[in-house]
Amino acid sequence: MVLLRQEIGDVLRSHRLRRGQTLRQVAAKASVALGYLSEVERGQKEVSSEILSSVAEALGVPLSVVMREVSERVASVEGIYLDDTYIPDTVPDAFVTEAGLLQSKF
């Protein structure tokens, strides 16, 4: 099961590290407690939209970019890719013969 708070934390951490910023720097700029931001990054705390927006701004990243990256990560876990293709983790019964071999519907 994918947890949104973990994906959000991973995306925020990734942006922070790419910019070479410390938790302390981002927390101060976003006016968020250092310990709270740490817990958000580790996926241990849910983040409000207001705080998420402040942290994104402190990182110099548009909130829409953060949300798109989170969405892409969740879609990947669900087997949905950028072109909206759904790839199930099992083979549909219509493609399996009684002998257990794949067959084409076409």
PDB file of N, CA and C in Angstrom:
ATOM      1  N   MET A   1       0.846  -1.176   0.000  1.00  0.00           N
ATOM      2  CA  MET A   1       0.000   0.000   0.000  1.00  0.00           C
ATOM      3  C   MET A   1       0.893   1.242   0.000  1.00  0.00           C
ATOM      4  N   VAL A   2       0.546   2.170  -0.850  1.00  0.00           N
ATOM      5  CA  VAL A   2       1.296   3.412  -0.937  1.00  0.00           C
ATOM      6  C   VAL A   2       0.687   4.435   0.022  1.00  0.00           C
ATOM      7  N   LEU A   3       1.548   5.125   0.761  1.00  0.00           N
ATOM      8  CA  LEU A   3       1.094   6.173   1.665  1.00  0.00           C
ATOM      9  C   LEU A   3       1.490   7.526   1.088  1.00  0.00           C
ATOM     10  N   LEU A   4       0.506   8.379   0.917  1.00  0.00           N
ATOM     11  CA  LEU A   4       0.742   9.690   0.335  1.00  0.00           C
ATOM     12  C   LEU A   4       1.768  10.481   1.137  1.00  0.00           C
ATOM     13  N   ARG A   5       1.709  10.389   2.469  1.00  0.00           N
ATOM     14  CA  ARG A   5       2.640  11.165   3.285  1.00  0.00           C
ATOM     15  C   ARG A   5       4.092  10.740   3.039  1.00  0.00           C
ATOM     16  N   GLN A   6       4.323   9.460   2.746  1.00  0.00           N
ATOM     17  CA  GLN A   6       5.682   9.009   2.466  1.00  0.00           C
ATOM     18  C   GLN A   6       6.167   9.531   1.117  1.00  0.00           C
ATOM     19  N   GLU A   7       5.288   9.517   0.132  1.00  0.00           N
ATOM     20  CA  GLU A   7       5.665  10.012  -1.196  1.00  0.00           C
ATOM     21  C   GLU A   7       5.936  11.509  -1.156  1.00  0.00           C
ATOM     22  N   ILE A   8       5.107  12.252  -0.433  1.00  0.00           N
ATOM     23  CA  ILE A   8       5.329  13.693  -0.293  1.00  0.00           C
ATOM     24  C   ILE A   8       6.664  13.944   0.384  1.00  0.00           C
ATOM     25  N   GLY A   9       6.936  13.230   1.464  1.00  0.00           N
ATOM     26  CA  GLY A   9       8.208  13.393   2.170  1.00  0.00           C
ATOM     27  C   GLY A   9       9.399  13.087   1.295  1.00  0.00           C
ATOM     28  N   ASP A  10       9.311  12.016   0.509  1.00  0.00           N
ATOM     29  CA  ASP A  10      10.417  11.644  -0.381  1.00  0.00           C
ATOM     30  C   ASP A  10      10.666  12.720  -1.434  1.00  0.00           C
ATOM     31  N   VAL A  11       9.596  13.278  -1.986  1.00  0.00           N
ATOM     32  CA  VAL A  11       9.745  14.317  -3.011  1.00  0.00           C
ATOM     33  C   VAL A  11      10.363  15.578  -2.399  1.00  0.00           C
ATOM     34  N   LEU A  12       9.893  15.970  -1.225  1.00  0.00           N
ATOM     35  CA  LEU A  12      10.453  17.164  -0.575  1.00  0.00           C
ATOM     36  C   LEU A  12      11.931  16.964  -0.253  1.00  0.00           C
ATOM     37  N   ARG A  13      12.264  15.807   0.306  1.00  0.00           N
ATOM     38  CA  ARG A  13      13.670  15.522   0.634  1.00  0.00           C
ATOM     39  C   ARG A  13      14.536  15.554  -0.612  1.00  0.00           C
ATOM     40  N   SER A  14      14.041  14.969  -1.677  1.00  0.00           N
ATOM     41  CA  SER A  14      14.788  14.929  -2.926  1.00  0.00           C
ATOM     42  C   SER A  14      15.097  16.344  -3.431  1.00  0.00           C
ATOM     43  N   HIS A  15      14.115  17.216  -3.388  1.00  0.00           N
ATOM     44  CA  HIS A  15      14.340  18.602  -3.831  1.00  0.00           C
ATOM     45  C   HIS A  15      15.312  19.321  -2.909  1.00  0.00           C
ATOM     46  N   ARG A  16      15.179  19.093  -1.619  1.00  0.00           N
ATOM     47  CA  ARG A  16      16.074  19.751  -0.660  1.00  0.00           C
ATOM     48  C   ARG A  16      17.519  19.313  -0.875  1.00  0.00           C
ATOM     49  N   LEU A  17      17.719  18.017  -1.048  1.00  0.00           N
ATOM     50  CA  LEU A  17      19.083  17.508  -1.232  1.00  0.00           C
ATOM     51  C   LEU A  17      19.676  17.967  -2.559  1.00  0.00           C
ATOM     52  N   ARG A  18      18.861  18.012  -3.613  1.00  0.00           N
ATOM     53  CA  ARG A  18      19.353  18.487  -4.913  1.00  0.00           C
ATOM     54  C   ARG A  18      19.831  19.929  -4.839  1.00  0.00           C
ATOM     55  N   ARG A  19      19.219  20.696  -3.951  1.00  0.00           N
ATOM     56  CA  ARG A  19      19.594  22.101  -3.805  1.00  0.00           C
ATOM     57  C   ARG A  19      20.688  22.301  -2.757  1.00  0.00           C
ATOM     58  N   GLY A  20      21.094  21.216  -2.120  1.00  0.00           N
ATOM     59  CA  GLY A  20      22.163  21.304  -1.129  1.00  0.00           C
ATOM     60  C   GLY A  20      21.762  22.060   0.124  1.00  0.00           C
ATOM     61  N   GLN A  21      20.471  22.036   0.451  1.00  0.00           N
ATOM     62  CA  GLN A  21      19.995  22.740   1.631  1.00  0.00           C
ATOM     63  C   GLN A  21      19.844  21.772   2.806  1.00  0.00           C
ATOM     64  N   THR A  22      19.989  22.304   3.994  1.00  0.00           N
ATOM     65  CA  THR A  22      19.788  21.501   5.194  1.00  0.00           C
ATOM     66  C   THR A  22      18.330  21.606   5.631  1.00  0.00           C
ATOM     67  N   LEU A  23      17.918  20.660   6.454  1.00  0.00           N
ATOM     68  CA  LEU A  23      16.580  20.734   7.042  1.00  0.00           C
ATOM     69  C   LEU A  23      16.398  22.050   7.788  1.00  0.00           C
ATOM     70  N   ARG A  24      17.422  22.441   8.515  1.00  0.00           N
ATOM     71  CA  ARG A  24      17.360  23.677   9.303  1.00  0.00           C
ATOM     72  C   ARG A  24      17.113  24.894   8.407  1.00  0.00           C
ATOM     73  N   GLN A  25      17.799  24.959   7.273  1.00  0.00           N
ATOM     74  CA  GLN A  25      17.624  26.092   6.358  1.00  0.00           C
ATOM     75  C   GLN A  25      16.202  26.153   5.803  1.00  0.00           C
ATOM     76  N   VAL A  26      15.701  25.012   5.363  1.00  0.00           N
ATOM     77  CA  VAL A  26      14.365  24.976   4.771  1.00  0.00           C
ATOM     78  C   VAL A  26      13.305  25.252   5.828  1.00  0.00           C
ATOM     79  N   ALA A  27      13.452  24.665   7.001  1.00  0.00           N
ATOM     80  CA  ALA A  27      12.483  24.874   8.079  1.00  0.00           C
ATOM     81  C   ALA A  27      12.420  26.353   8.456  1.00  0.00           C
ATOM     82  N   ALA A  28      13.576  26.991   8.576  1.00  0.00           N
ATOM     83  CA  ALA A  28      13.604  28.407   8.940  1.00  0.00           C
ATOM     84  C   ALA A  28      12.936  29.261   7.862  1.00  0.00           C
ATOM     85  N   LYS A  29      13.257  28.993   6.616  1.00  0.00           N
ATOM     86  CA  LYS A  29      12.688  29.781   5.514  1.00  0.00           C
ATOM     87  C   LYS A  29      11.189  29.564   5.381  1.00  0.00           C
ATOM     88  N   ALA A  30      10.711  28.354   5.691  1.00  0.00           N
ATOM     89  CA  ALA A  30       9.290  28.027   5.579  1.00  0.00           C
ATOM     90  C   ALA A  30       8.524  28.331   6.872  1.00  0.00           C
ATOM     91  N   SER A  31       9.240  28.763   7.908  1.00  0.00           N
ATOM     92  CA  SER A  31       8.638  29.023   9.227  1.00  0.00           C
ATOM     93  C   SER A  31       7.940  27.779   9.783  1.00  0.00           C
ATOM     94  N   VAL A  32       8.657  26.656   9.699  1.00  0.00           N
ATOM     95  CA  VAL A  32       8.153  25.370  10.179  1.00  0.00           C
ATOM     96  C   VAL A  32       9.166  24.831  11.183  1.00  0.00           C
ATOM     97  N   ALA A  33       8.687  24.174  12.217  1.00  0.00           N
ATOM     98  CA  ALA A  33       9.588  23.591  13.211  1.00  0.00           C
ATOM     99  C   ALA A  33      10.481  22.537  12.553  1.00  0.00           C
ATOM    100  N   LEU A  34      11.739  22.563  12.890  1.00  0.00           N
ATOM    101  CA  LEU A  34      12.718  21.633  12.332  1.00  0.00           C
ATOM    102  C   LEU A  34      12.300  20.177  12.530  1.00  0.00           C
ATOM    103  N   GLY A  35      11.905  19.819  13.741  1.00  0.00           N
ATOM    104  CA  GLY A  35      11.503  18.442  14.030  1.00  0.00           C
ATOM    105  C   GLY A  35      10.293  18.015  13.218  1.00  0.00           C
ATOM    106  N   TYR A  36       9.354  18.938  13.039  1.00  0.00           N
ATOM    107  CA  TYR A  36       8.149  18.628  12.258  1.00  0.00           C
ATOM    108  C   TYR A  36       8.512  18.383  10.794  1.00  0.00           C
ATOM    109  N   LEU A  37       9.353  19.236  10.226  1.00  0.00           N
ATOM    110  CA  LEU A  37       9.766  19.058   8.834  1.00  0.00           C
ATOM    111  C   LEU A  37      10.509  17.737   8.663  1.00  0.00           C
ATOM    112  N   SER A  38      11.319  17.384   9.632  1.00  0.00           N
ATOM    113  CA  SER A  38      12.026  16.110   9.587  1.00  0.00           C
ATOM    114  C   SER A  38      11.038  14.948   9.553  1.00  0.00           C
ATOM    115  N   GLU A  39      10.013  15.019  10.382  1.00  0.00           N
ATOM    116  CA  GLU A  39       9.006  13.956  10.405  1.00  0.00           C
ATOM    117  C   GLU A  39       8.207  13.904   9.103  1.00  0.00           C
ATOM    118  N   VAL A  40       7.948  15.063   8.513  1.00  0.00           N
ATOM    119  CA  VAL A  40       7.251  15.104   7.218  1.00  0.00           C
ATOM    120  C   VAL A  40       8.103  14.421   6.162  1.00  0.00           C
ATOM    121  N   GLU A  41       9.377  14.763   6.104  1.00  0.00           N
ATOM    122  CA  GLU A  41      10.275  14.154   5.114  1.00  0.00           C
ATOM    123  C   GLU A  41      10.379  12.646   5.287  1.00  0.00           C
ATOM    124  N   ARG A  42      10.309  12.171   6.514  1.00  0.00           N
ATOM    125  CA  ARG A  42      10.398  10.729   6.763  1.00  0.00           C
ATOM    126  C   ARG A  42       9.051  10.029   6.612  1.00  0.00           C
ATOM    127  N   GLY A  43       8.012  10.785   6.261  1.00  0.00           N
ATOM    128  CA  GLY A  43       6.694  10.205   6.050  1.00  0.00           C
ATOM    129  C   GLY A  43       5.986   9.830   7.331  1.00  0.00           C
ATOM    130  N   GLN A  44       6.404  10.424   8.445  1.00  0.00           N
ATOM    131  CA  GLN A  44       5.806  10.098   9.740  1.00  0.00           C
ATOM    132  C   GLN A  44       4.667  11.029  10.120  1.00  0.00           C
ATOM    133  N   LYS A  45       4.603  12.194   9.470  1.00  0.00           N
ATOM    134  CA  LYS A  45       3.551  13.169   9.765  1.00  0.00           C
ATOM    135  C   LYS A  45       2.868  13.589   8.474  1.00  0.00           C
ATOM    136  N   GLU A  46       1.554  13.790   8.568  1.00  0.00           N
ATOM    137  CA  GLU A  46       0.806  14.365   7.454  1.00  0.00           C
ATOM    138  C   GLU A  46       1.133  15.855   7.405  1.00  0.00           C
ATOM    139  N   VAL A  47       1.083  16.422   6.229  1.00  0.00           N
ATOM    140  CA  VAL A  47       1.378  17.838   6.089  1.00  0.00           C
ATOM    141  C   VAL A  47       0.142  18.544   5.534  1.00  0.00           C
ATOM    142  N   SER A  48      -0.160  19.718   6.100  1.00  0.00           N
ATOM    143  CA  SER A  48      -1.296  20.493   5.597  1.00  0.00           C
ATOM    144  C   SER A  48      -0.916  21.144   4.275  1.00  0.00           C
ATOM    145  N   SER A  49      -1.914  21.548   3.533  1.00  0.00           N
ATOM    146  CA  SER A  49      -1.642  22.199   2.249  1.00  0.00           C
ATOM    147  C   SER A  49      -0.901  23.519   2.455  1.00  0.00           C
ATOM    148  N   GLU A  50      -1.183  24.221   3.541  1.00  0.00           N
ATOM    149  CA  GLU A  50      -0.512  25.491   3.815  1.00  0.00           C
ATOM    150  C   GLU A  50       0.982  25.279   4.070  1.00  0.00           C
ATOM    151  N   ILE A  51       1.296  24.276   4.888  1.00  0.00           N
ATOM    152  CA  ILE A  51       2.706  24.016   5.190  1.00  0.00           C
ATOM    153  C   ILE A  51       3.414  23.458   3.962  1.00  0.00           C
ATOM    154  N   LEU A  52       2.748  22.584   3.233  1.00  0.00           N
ATOM    155  CA  LEU A  52       3.339  22.045   2.010  1.00  0.00           C
ATOM    156  C   LEU A  52       3.677  23.176   1.046  1.00  0.00           C
ATOM    157  N   SER A  53       2.788  24.127   0.914  1.00  0.00           N
ATOM    158  CA  SER A  53       3.023  25.277   0.043  1.00  0.00           C
ATOM    159  C   SER A  53       4.213  26.103   0.534  1.00  0.00           C
ATOM    160  N   SER A  54       4.309  26.311   1.847  1.00  0.00           N
ATOM    161  CA  SER A  54       5.431  27.077   2.415  1.00  0.00           C
ATOM    162  C   SER A  54       6.762  26.371   2.202  1.00  0.00           C
ATOM    163  N   VAL A  55       6.764  25.061   2.372  1.00  0.00           N
ATOM    164  CA  VAL A  55       8.002  24.294   2.191  1.00  0.00           C
ATOM    165  C   VAL A  55       8.408  24.297   0.716  1.00  0.00           C
ATOM    166  N   ALA A  56       7.451  24.115  -0.170  1.00  0.00           N
ATOM    167  CA  ALA A  56       7.756  24.156  -1.610  1.00  0.00           C
ATOM    168  C   ALA A  56       8.341  25.507  -1.985  1.00  0.00           C
ATOM    169  N   GLU A  57       7.753  26.564  -1.463  1.00  0.00           N
ATOM    170  CA  GLU A  57       8.262  27.912  -1.740  1.00  0.00           C
ATOM    171  C   GLU A  57       9.676  28.085  -1.186  1.00  0.00           C
ATOM    172  N   ALA A  58       9.906  27.570   0.015  1.00  0.00           N
ATOM    173  CA  ALA A  58      11.242  27.652   0.621  1.00  0.00           C
ATOM    174  C   ALA A  58      12.267  26.890  -0.210  1.00  0.00           C
ATOM    175  N   LEU A  59      11.818  25.850  -0.889  1.00  0.00           N
ATOM    176  CA  LEU A  59      12.709  25.058  -1.745  1.00  0.00           C
ATOM    177  C   LEU A  59      12.846  25.658  -3.143  1.00  0.00           C
ATOM    178  N   GLY A  60      12.021  26.662  -3.432  1.00  0.00           N
ATOM    179  CA  GLY A  60      12.059  27.265  -4.763  1.00  0.00           C
ATOM    180  C   GLY A  60      11.441  26.387  -5.833  1.00  0.00           C
ATOM    181  N   VAL A  61      10.476  25.576  -5.422  1.00  0.00           N
ATOM    182  CA  VAL A  61       9.817  24.639  -6.334  1.00  0.00           C
ATOM    183  C   VAL A  61       8.322  24.962  -6.349  1.00  0.00           C
ATOM    184  N   PRO A  62       7.731  25.114  -7.526  1.00  0.00           N
ATOM    185  CA  PRO A  62       6.283  25.336  -7.561  1.00  0.00           C
ATOM    186  C   PRO A  62       5.546  24.157  -6.926  1.00  0.00           C
ATOM    187  N   LEU A  63       4.494  24.462  -6.186  1.00  0.00           N
ATOM    188  CA  LEU A  63       3.700  23.420  -5.544  1.00  0.00           C
ATOM    189  C   LEU A  63       3.177  22.429  -6.577  1.00  0.00           C
ATOM    190  N   SER A  64       2.836  22.920  -7.762  1.00  0.00           N
ATOM    191  CA  SER A  64       2.330  22.024  -8.812  1.00  0.00           C
ATOM    192  C   SER A  64       3.368  20.991  -9.220  1.00  0.00           C
ATOM    193  N   VAL A  65       4.632  21.348  -9.183  1.00  0.00           N
ATOM    194  CA  VAL A  65       5.706  20.402  -9.521  1.00  0.00           C
ATOM    195  C   VAL A  65       5.800  19.328  -8.438  1.00  0.00           C
ATOM    196  N   VAL A  66       5.734  19.752  -7.192  1.00  0.00           N
ATOM    197  CA  VAL A  66       5.772  18.785  -6.083  1.00  0.00           C
ATOM    198  C   VAL A  66       4.610  17.806  -6.217  1.00  0.00           C
ATOM    199  N   MET A  67       3.414  18.339  -6.444  1.00  0.00           N
ATOM    200  CA  MET A  67       2.233  17.482  -6.533  1.00  0.00           C
ATOM    201  C   MET A  67       2.297  16.566  -7.757  1.00  0.00           C
ATOM    202  N   ARG A  68       2.832  17.065  -8.872  1.00  0.00           N
ATOM    203  CA  ARG A  68       2.963  16.215 -10.062  1.00  0.00           C
ATOM    204  C   ARG A  68       3.923  15.064  -9.795  1.00  0.00           C
ATOM    205  N   GLU A  69       5.045  15.353  -9.138  1.00  0.00           N
ATOM    206  CA  GLU A  69       6.013  14.301  -8.841  1.00  0.00           C
ATOM    207  C   GLU A  69       5.423  13.264  -7.880  1.00  0.00           C
ATOM    208  N   VAL A  70       4.670  13.725  -6.896  1.00  0.00           N
ATOM    209  CA  VAL A  70       4.008  12.796  -5.972  1.00  0.00           C
ATOM    210  C   VAL A  70       3.020  11.941  -6.758  1.00  0.00           C
ATOM    211  N   SER A  71       2.247  12.569  -7.618  1.00  0.00           N
ATOM    212  CA  SER A  71       1.258  11.849  -8.423  1.00  0.00           C
ATOM    213  C   SER A  71       1.919  10.797  -9.310  1.00  0.00           C
ATOM    214  N   GLU A  72       3.041  11.153  -9.929  1.00  0.00           N
ATOM    215  CA  GLU A  72       3.761  10.207 -10.786  1.00  0.00           C
ATOM    216  C   GLU A  72       4.287   9.026  -9.981  1.00  0.00           C
ATOM    217  N   ARG A  73       4.747   9.277  -8.768  1.00  0.00           N
ATOM    218  CA  ARG A  73       5.260   8.194  -7.924  1.00  0.00           C
ATOM    219  C   ARG A  73       4.132   7.244  -7.522  1.00  0.00           C
ATOM    220  N   VAL A  74       2.991   7.804  -7.166  1.00  0.00           N
ATOM    221  CA  VAL A  74       1.845   6.972  -6.780  1.00  0.00           C
ATOM    222  C   VAL A  74       1.357   6.177  -7.989  1.00  0.00           C
ATOM    223  N   ALA A  75       1.274   6.826  -9.144  1.00  0.00           N
ATOM    224  CA  ALA A  75       0.826   6.142 -10.359  1.00  0.00           C
ATOM    225  C   ALA A  75       1.755   4.988 -10.702  1.00  0.00           C
ATOM    226  N   SER A  76       3.044   5.186 -10.524  1.00  0.00           N
ATOM    227  CA  SER A  76       4.007   4.132 -10.814  1.00  0.00           C
ATOM    228  C   SER A  76       3.784   2.923  -9.914  1.00  0.00           C
ATOM    229  N   VAL A  77       3.546   3.169  -8.636  1.00  0.00           N
ATOM    230  CA  VAL A  77       3.284   2.073  -7.701  1.00  0.00           C
ATOM    231  C   VAL A  77       2.001   1.341  -8.093  1.00  0.00           C
ATOM    232  N   GLU A  78       1.027   2.092  -8.599  1.00  0.00           N
ATOM    233  CA  GLU A  78      -0.254   1.507  -8.996  1.00  0.00           C
ATOM    234  C   GLU A  78      -0.199   0.837 -10.375  1.00  0.00           C
ATOM    235  N   GLY A  79       0.927   0.984 -11.063  1.00  0.00           N
ATOM    236  CA  GLY A  79       1.055   0.373 -12.380  1.00  0.00           C
ATOM    237  C   GLY A  79       0.523   1.241 -13.496  1.00  0.00           C
ATOM    238  N   ILE A  80       0.342   2.527 -13.237  1.00  0.00           N
ATOM    239  CA  ILE A  80      -0.128   3.460 -14.262  1.00  0.00           C
ATOM    240  C   ILE A  80       1.052   4.343 -14.632  1.00  0.00           C
ATOM    241  N   TYR A  81       1.289   4.490 -15.919  1.00  0.00           N
ATOM    242  CA  TYR A  81       2.458   5.232 -16.364  1.00  0.00           C
ATOM    243  C   TYR A  81       2.058   6.527 -17.047  1.00  0.00           C
ATOM    244  N   LEU A  82       3.028   7.329 -17.411  1.00  0.00           N
ATOM    245  CA  LEU A  82       2.788   8.675 -17.923  1.00  0.00           C
ATOM    246  C   LEU A  82       1.823   8.736 -19.091  1.00  0.00           C
ATOM    247  N   ASP A  83       1.751   7.704 -19.896  1.00  0.00           N
ATOM    248  CA  ASP A  83       0.836   7.732 -21.035  1.00  0.00           C
ATOM    249  C   ASP A  83      -0.535   7.170 -20.667  1.00  0.00           C
ATOM    250  N   ASP A  84      -0.825   7.090 -19.355  1.00  0.00           N
ATOM    251  CA  ASP A  84      -2.094   6.587 -18.818  1.00  0.00           C
ATOM    252  C   ASP A  84      -2.326   5.109 -19.093  1.00  0.00           C
ATOM    253  N   THR A  85      -1.274   4.384 -19.415  1.00  0.00           N
ATOM    254  CA  THR A  85      -1.379   2.943 -19.613  1.00  0.00           C
ATOM    255  C   THR A  85      -1.414   2.275 -18.253  1.00  0.00           C
ATOM    256  N   TYR A  86      -2.334   1.373 -18.076  1.00  0.00           N
ATOM    257  CA  TYR A  86      -2.397   0.608 -16.836  1.00  0.00           C
ATOM    258  C   TYR A  86      -1.797  -0.756 -17.103  1.00  0.00           C
ATOM    259  N   ILE A  87      -0.820  -1.122 -16.308  1.00  0.00           N
ATOM    260  CA  ILE A  87      -0.170  -2.416 -16.453  1.00  0.00           C
ATOM    261  C   ILE A  87      -0.444  -3.199 -15.171  1.00  0.00           C
ATOM    262  N   PRO A  88      -1.384  -4.152 -15.232  1.00  0.00           N
ATOM    263  CA  PRO A  88      -1.722  -4.901 -14.018  1.00  0.00           C
ATOM    264  C   PRO A  88      -0.578  -5.805 -13.587  1.00  0.00           C
ATOM    265  N   ASP A  89      -0.586  -6.146 -12.313  1.00  0.00           N
ATOM    266  CA  ASP A  89       0.475  -7.012 -11.804  1.00  0.00           C
ATOM    267  C   ASP A  89       0.164  -8.489 -12.027  1.00  0.00           C
ATOM    268  N   THR A  90      -0.963  -8.794 -12.655  1.00  0.00           N
ATOM    269  CA  THR A  90      -1.310 -10.175 -12.991  1.00  0.00           C
ATOM    270  C   THR A  90      -1.776 -10.229 -14.446  1.00  0.00           C
ATOM    271  N   VAL A  91      -1.735 -11.394 -15.023  1.00  0.00           N
ATOM    272  CA  VAL A  91      -2.184 -11.581 -16.395  1.00  0.00           C
ATOM    273  C   VAL A  91      -3.682 -11.874 -16.364  1.00  0.00           C
ATOM    274  N   PRO A  92      -4.487 -11.131 -17.155  1.00  0.00           N
ATOM    275  CA  PRO A  92      -5.931 -11.391 -17.167  1.00  0.00           C
ATOM    276  C   PRO A  92      -6.238 -12.830 -17.584  1.00  0.00           C
ATOM    277  N   ASP A  93      -7.296 -13.406 -17.034  1.00  0.00           N
ATOM    278  CA  ASP A  93      -7.691 -14.776 -17.338  1.00  0.00           C
ATOM    279  C   ASP A  93      -7.910 -15.009 -18.820  1.00  0.00           C
ATOM    280  N   ALA A  94      -8.339 -13.991 -19.562  1.00  0.00           N
ATOM    281  CA  ALA A  94      -8.606 -14.145 -20.996  1.00  0.00           C
ATOM    282  C   ALA A  94      -7.342 -14.506 -21.772  1.00  0.00           C
ATOM    283  N   PHE A  95      -6.190 -14.305 -21.190  1.00  0.00           N
ATOM    284  CA  PHE A  95      -4.935 -14.586 -21.883  1.00  0.00           C
ATOM    285  C   PHE A  95      -4.291 -15.896 -21.449  1.00  0.00           C
ATOM    286  N   VAL A  96      -4.912 -16.611 -20.547  1.00  0.00           N
ATOM    287  CA  VAL A  96      -4.315 -17.840 -20.028  1.00  0.00           C
ATOM    288  C   VAL A  96      -5.185 -19.035 -20.427  1.00  0.00           C
ATOM    289  N   THR A  97      -4.561 -20.030 -21.022  1.00  0.00           N
ATOM    290  CA  THR A  97      -5.282 -21.252 -21.387  1.00  0.00           C
ATOM    291  C   THR A  97      -5.342 -22.175 -20.187  1.00  0.00           C
ATOM    292  N   GLU A  98      -6.038 -23.269 -20.311  1.00  0.00           N
ATOM    293  CA  GLU A  98      -6.126 -24.219 -19.214  1.00  0.00           C
ATOM    294  C   GLU A  98      -4.768 -24.813 -18.890  1.00  0.00           C
ATOM    295  N   ALA A  99      -3.888 -24.893 -19.880  1.00  0.00           N
ATOM    296  CA  ALA A  99      -2.556 -25.445 -19.651  1.00  0.00           C
ATOM    297  C   ALA A  99      -1.635 -24.440 -18.979  1.00  0.00           C
ATOM    298  N   GLY A 100      -2.148 -23.189 -18.770  1.00  0.00           N
ATOM    299  CA  GLY A 100      -1.333 -22.183 -18.116  1.00  0.00           C
ATOM    300  C   GLY A 100      -0.452 -21.405 -19.067  1.00  0.00           C
ATOM    301  N   LEU A 101      -0.684 -21.554 -20.372  1.00  0.00           N
ATOM    302  CA  LEU A 101       0.110 -20.848 -21.361  1.00  0.00           C
ATOM    303  C   LEU A 101      -0.589 -19.583 -21.819  1.00  0.00           C
ATOM    304  N   LEU A 102       0.176 -18.600 -22.189  1.00  0.00           N
ATOM    305  CA  LEU A 102      -0.417 -17.369 -22.703  1.00  0.00           C
ATOM    306  C   LEU A 102      -0.961 -17.584 -24.093  1.00  0.00           C
ATOM    307  N   GLN A 103      -2.099 -16.986 -24.358  1.00  0.00           N
ATOM    308  CA  GLN A 103      -2.660 -17.036 -25.714  1.00  0.00           C
ATOM    309  C   GLN A 103      -3.109 -15.636 -26.084  1.00  0.00           C
ATOM    310  N   SER A 104      -3.126 -15.340 -27.343  1.00  0.00           N
ATOM    311  CA  SER A 104      -3.529 -14.034 -27.820  1.00  0.00           C
ATOM    312  C   SER A 104      -5.039 -14.030 -28.050  1.00  0.00           C
ATOM    313  N   LYS A 105      -5.661 -12.914 -27.755  1.00  0.00           N
ATOM    314  CA  LYS A 105      -7.084 -12.769 -28.024  1.00  0.00           C
ATOM    315  C   LYS A 105      -7.324 -12.479 -29.499  1.00  0.00           C
ATOM    316  N   PHE A 106      -6.281 -12.194 -30.235  1.00  0.00           N
ATOM    317  CA  PHE A 106      -6.424 -11.757 -31.630  1.00  0.00           C
ATOM    318  C   PHE A 106      -6.155 -12.864 -32.606  1.00  0.00           C
TER     319      PHE A 106
END
